Structure formats: C-alpha cells, structure tokens
CSV table of C-alpha atoms in Angstrom, one decimal:
chain,number,residue,atom,x,y,z
A,126,UNK,CA,0.0,0.0,0.0
A,127,UNK,CA,1.3,3.4,-0.9
A,128,UNK,CA,2.1,5.9,1.8
A,129,UNK,CA,-0.5,8.6,2.3
A,130,UNK,CA,-0.2,12.3,3.2
A,131,UNK,CA,-3.0,14.3,4.8
A,132,UNK,CA,-3.5,18.1,4.5
A,133,UNK,CA,-6.3,20.1,5.9
A,134,UNK,CA,-7.8,23.6,6.1
A,135,UNK,CA,-10.6,25.5,7.8
A,136,UNK,CA,-12.6,27.9,5.7
A,137,UNK,CA,-14.9,30.7,6.9
A,138,UNK,CA,-17.9,29.6,4.7
A,139,UNK,CA,-20.8,27.2,5.0
A,140,UNK,CA,-20.3,23.7,3.7
A,141,UNK,CA,-22.8,24.2,0.9
A,142,UNK,CA,-20.7,27.1,-0.5
A,143,UNK,CA,-17.4,25.3,0.0
A,144,UNK,CA,-18.8,22.2,-1.8
A,145,UNK,CA,-20.1,24.3,-4.7
A,146,UNK,CA,-16.7,26.0,-5.2
A,147,UNK,CA,-14.9,22.6,-5.0
A,148,UNK,CA,-17.0,20.9,-7.6
A,149,UNK,CA,-18.2,23.4,-10.2
A,150,UNK,CA,-15.8,23.8,-13.2
A,151,UNK,CA,-16.2,27.6,-13.3
A,152,UNK,CA,-15.0,27.8,-9.7
A,153,UNK,CA,-12.3,25.1,-10.1
A,154,UNK,CA,-10.6,27.2,-12.7
A,155,UNK,CA,-10.2,30.0,-10.1
A,156,UNK,CA,-8.3,28.1,-7.5
A,157,UNK,CA,-6.8,24.8,-8.7
A,158,UNK,CA,-3.1,25.8,-8.8
A,159,UNK,CA,-0.4,26.0,-6.1
A,160,UNK,CA,1.4,29.2,-7.2
A,161,UNK,CA,0.3,32.6,-8.5
A,162,UNK,CA,2.3,32.1,-11.7
A,163,UNK,CA,0.1,29.0,-12.6
A,164,UNK,CA,-3.5,28.8,-13.7
A,165,UNK,CA,-6.2,26.3,-14.4
A,166,UNK,CA,-7.6,27.3,-17.9
A,167,UNK,CA,-9.9,24.3,-18.2
A,168,UNK,CA,-11.9,22.0,-15.9
A,169,UNK,CA,-14.5,19.3,-16.5
A,170,UNK,CA,-16.3,17.5,-13.7
A,171,UNK,CA,-18.9,14.7,-13.8
A,172,UNK,CA,-19.5,14.4,-10.1
A,173,UNK,CA,-21.0,10.9,-9.6
A,174,UNK,CA,-19.6,7.5,-8.8
A,175,UNK,CA,-18.0,6.3,-12.0
A,176,UNK,CA,-17.9,9.9,-13.3
A,177,UNK,CA,-14.7,11.4,-14.5
A,178,UNK,CA,-12.9,14.7,-13.9
A,179,UNK,CA,-10.1,16.6,-15.7
A,180,UNK,CA,-8.4,19.9,-15.0
A,181,UNK,CA,-5.5,21.4,-16.9
A,182,UNK,CA,-2.9,23.2,-14.8
A,183,UNK,CA,-0.3,25.3,-16.6
A,184,UNK,CA,2.3,27.9,-16.0
A,185,UNK,CA,1.0,31.3,-17.1
A,186,UNK,CA,4.1,31.7,-19.3
A,187,UNK,CA,3.1,28.4,-21.0
A,188,UNK,CA,6.5,26.8,-20.1
A,189,UNK,CA,4.8,23.8,-18.4
A,190,UNK,CA,1.4,22.2,-18.4
A,191,UNK,CA,-0.2,19.0,-17.2
A,192,UNK,CA,-3.7,17.4,-16.9
A,193,UNK,CA,-5.0,16.2,-13.6
A,194,UNK,CA,-7.5,13.4,-14.4
A,195,UNK,CA,-9.3,10.6,-12.7
A,196,UNK,CA,-12.6,8.8,-11.8
A,197,UNK,CA,-14.9,9.2,-8.7
A,198,UNK,CA,-15.3,6.2,-6.5
A,199,UNK,CA,-17.5,7.7,-3.8
A,200,UNK,CA,-19.5,11.0,-3.7
A,201,UNK,CA,-21.7,12.0,-0.7
A,202,UNK,CA,-22.9,15.5,-1.1
A,203,UNK,CA,-21.4,18.0,1.4
A,204,UNK,CA,-19.6,15.2,3.1
A,205,UNK,CA,-17.1,13.2,1.1
A,206,UNK,CA,-15.5,12.8,-2.3
A,207,UNK,CA,-13.2,9.9,-3.1
A,208,UNK,CA,-11.5,9.3,-6.4
A,209,UNK,CA,-8.7,7.5,-8.2
A,210,UNK,CA,-6.2,9.6,-10.1
A,211,UNK,CA,-5.4,8.1,-13.5
A,212,UNK,CA,-2.0,7.1,-12.3
A,213,UNK,CA,-3.7,4.7,-9.8
A,214,UNK,CA,-3.4,6.8,-6.6
A,215,UNK,CA,-6.4,7.2,-4.3
A,216,UNK,CA,-7.6,10.4,-2.8
A,217,UNK,CA,-10.2,11.1,-0.1
A,218,UNK,CA,-11.6,14.6,0.6
A,219,UNK,CA,-13.8,15.0,3.7
A,220,UNK,CA,-16.0,18.1,4.3
A,221,UNK,CA,-17.3,18.8,7.8
A,222,UNK,CA,-19.1,21.7,9.4
A,223,UNK,CA,-17.0,23.5,12.0
A,224,UNK,CA,-19.1,26.2,13.7
A,225,UNK,CA,-20.1,28.7,10.9
A,226,UNK,CA,-17.3,27.3,8.7
A,227,UNK,CA,-16.1,24.2,7.0
A,228,UNK,CA,-13.1,21.9,7.6
A,229,UNK,CA,-11.6,20.0,4.6
A,230,UNK,CA,-9.3,17.1,5.3
A,231,UNK,CA,-7.7,15.7,2.1
A,232,UNK,CA,-5.7,12.5,2.2
A,233,UNK,CA,-3.8,11.3,-0.9
A,234,UNK,CA,-1.4,8.5,-1.8
A,235,UNK,CA,2.1,9.7,-2.6
A,236,UNK,CA,3.7,9.5,-6.0
A,237,UNK,CA,7.3,8.5,-6.5
A,238,UNK,CA,8.7,11.6,-8.4
A,239,UNK,CA,8.6,14.3,-5.7
A,240,UNK,CA,9.6,14.2,-2.0
A,241,UNK,CA,7.0,13.8,0.7
A,242,UNK,CA,7.6,17.4,1.7
A,243,UNK,CA,7.2,18.7,-1.9
A,244,UNK,CA,3.9,16.8,-2.3
A,245,UNK,CA,2.6,18.0,1.1
A,246,UNK,CA,3.6,21.6,0.4
A,247,UNK,CA,2.1,21.5,-3.1
A,248,UNK,CA,-1.3,20.0,-2.1
A,249,UNK,CA,-1.4,22.4,1.0
A,250,UNK,CA,-0.7,25.4,-1.3
A,251,UNK,CA,-3.7,24.4,-3.5
A,252,UNK,CA,-5.9,24.1,-0.3
A,253,UNK,CA,-4.6,27.5,0.8
A,254,UNK,CA,-5.5,29.0,-2.6
A,255,UNK,CA,-8.9,27.4,-2.4
A,256,UNK,CA,-9.5,29.0,1.0
A,257,UNK,CA,-8.4,32.4,-0.3
A,258,UNK,CA,-10.8,32.1,-3.3
A,259,UNK,CA,-13.9,30.9,-1.3
A,260,UNK,CA,-13.4,33.5,1.4
A,261,UNK,CA,-13.1,36.3,-1.3
A,262,UNK,CA,-16.6,35.5,-2.6
A,263,UNK,CA,-19.6,37.4,-1.3
C-alpha cells in the first residue's frame, strides 16, 4: 500500500458554498493551482460514482502544463469525495461543518517523483489557494 499524506484547512464559509466551489468547473478554474504564476484554464467534472474529472494546470508563461484526471469512487454531497487519479493513486476529501465554517481534510497517496515534503507543500498550497478564493466571494 502506498504511503499517504493528509493536508487540511478550515474555511470561513458554510459547507454548501465550499462544496459548490470545490466541484463546479467555473469555480475550479479560479483556484486549482499552487502558485500565482500558474493557472487552471480548463476543468470538466462529472461528479458521480464512475464519473470522470479533468483539469489542466499550466504555468502562465506556458512553459509547463499537465492534466489532472481521474474517476470518482464515492460521492456523498457536502460530506465526502473519493477518487482514483489516472496514475492509480487514491484520494479522499472529507468536508465537515465546524461552527459557521467548514473543515476540509484531504488524504492522498504519494507518488514517487517528488519528495513527501514537496507533495505535502504543493497540495497544501492548493488548499490555501482554495480557502483564499472561497473567502473572497460574497
């Protein structure tokens, strides 16, 4: 079994809003990148068990790009999303109400290219970007 990493964040927004921002392609394109010099120009999401997702992440200067793709294995609205990335790694995202806000706990299996710290930092940076985006919405 592959080693897993867990990252988490608390967001000052109700779970319904957090969920909407997490799953709708128009929102995904606003936050799914780890650094300000990257972007997500395209996202597709068929949010159901067996449904597929794909998001393109690329450097704004177009020097690098990759697609993040996979298939959903469990979807429980406002509670949990599980999927398998096309490279075979499994991911679980748990949403829970925390007072007036929402906590997200994301656990993913490590890949073998980057160090554990690089992976933790990258996935956490995306969560941080998500928080900033959701909390900026009125």
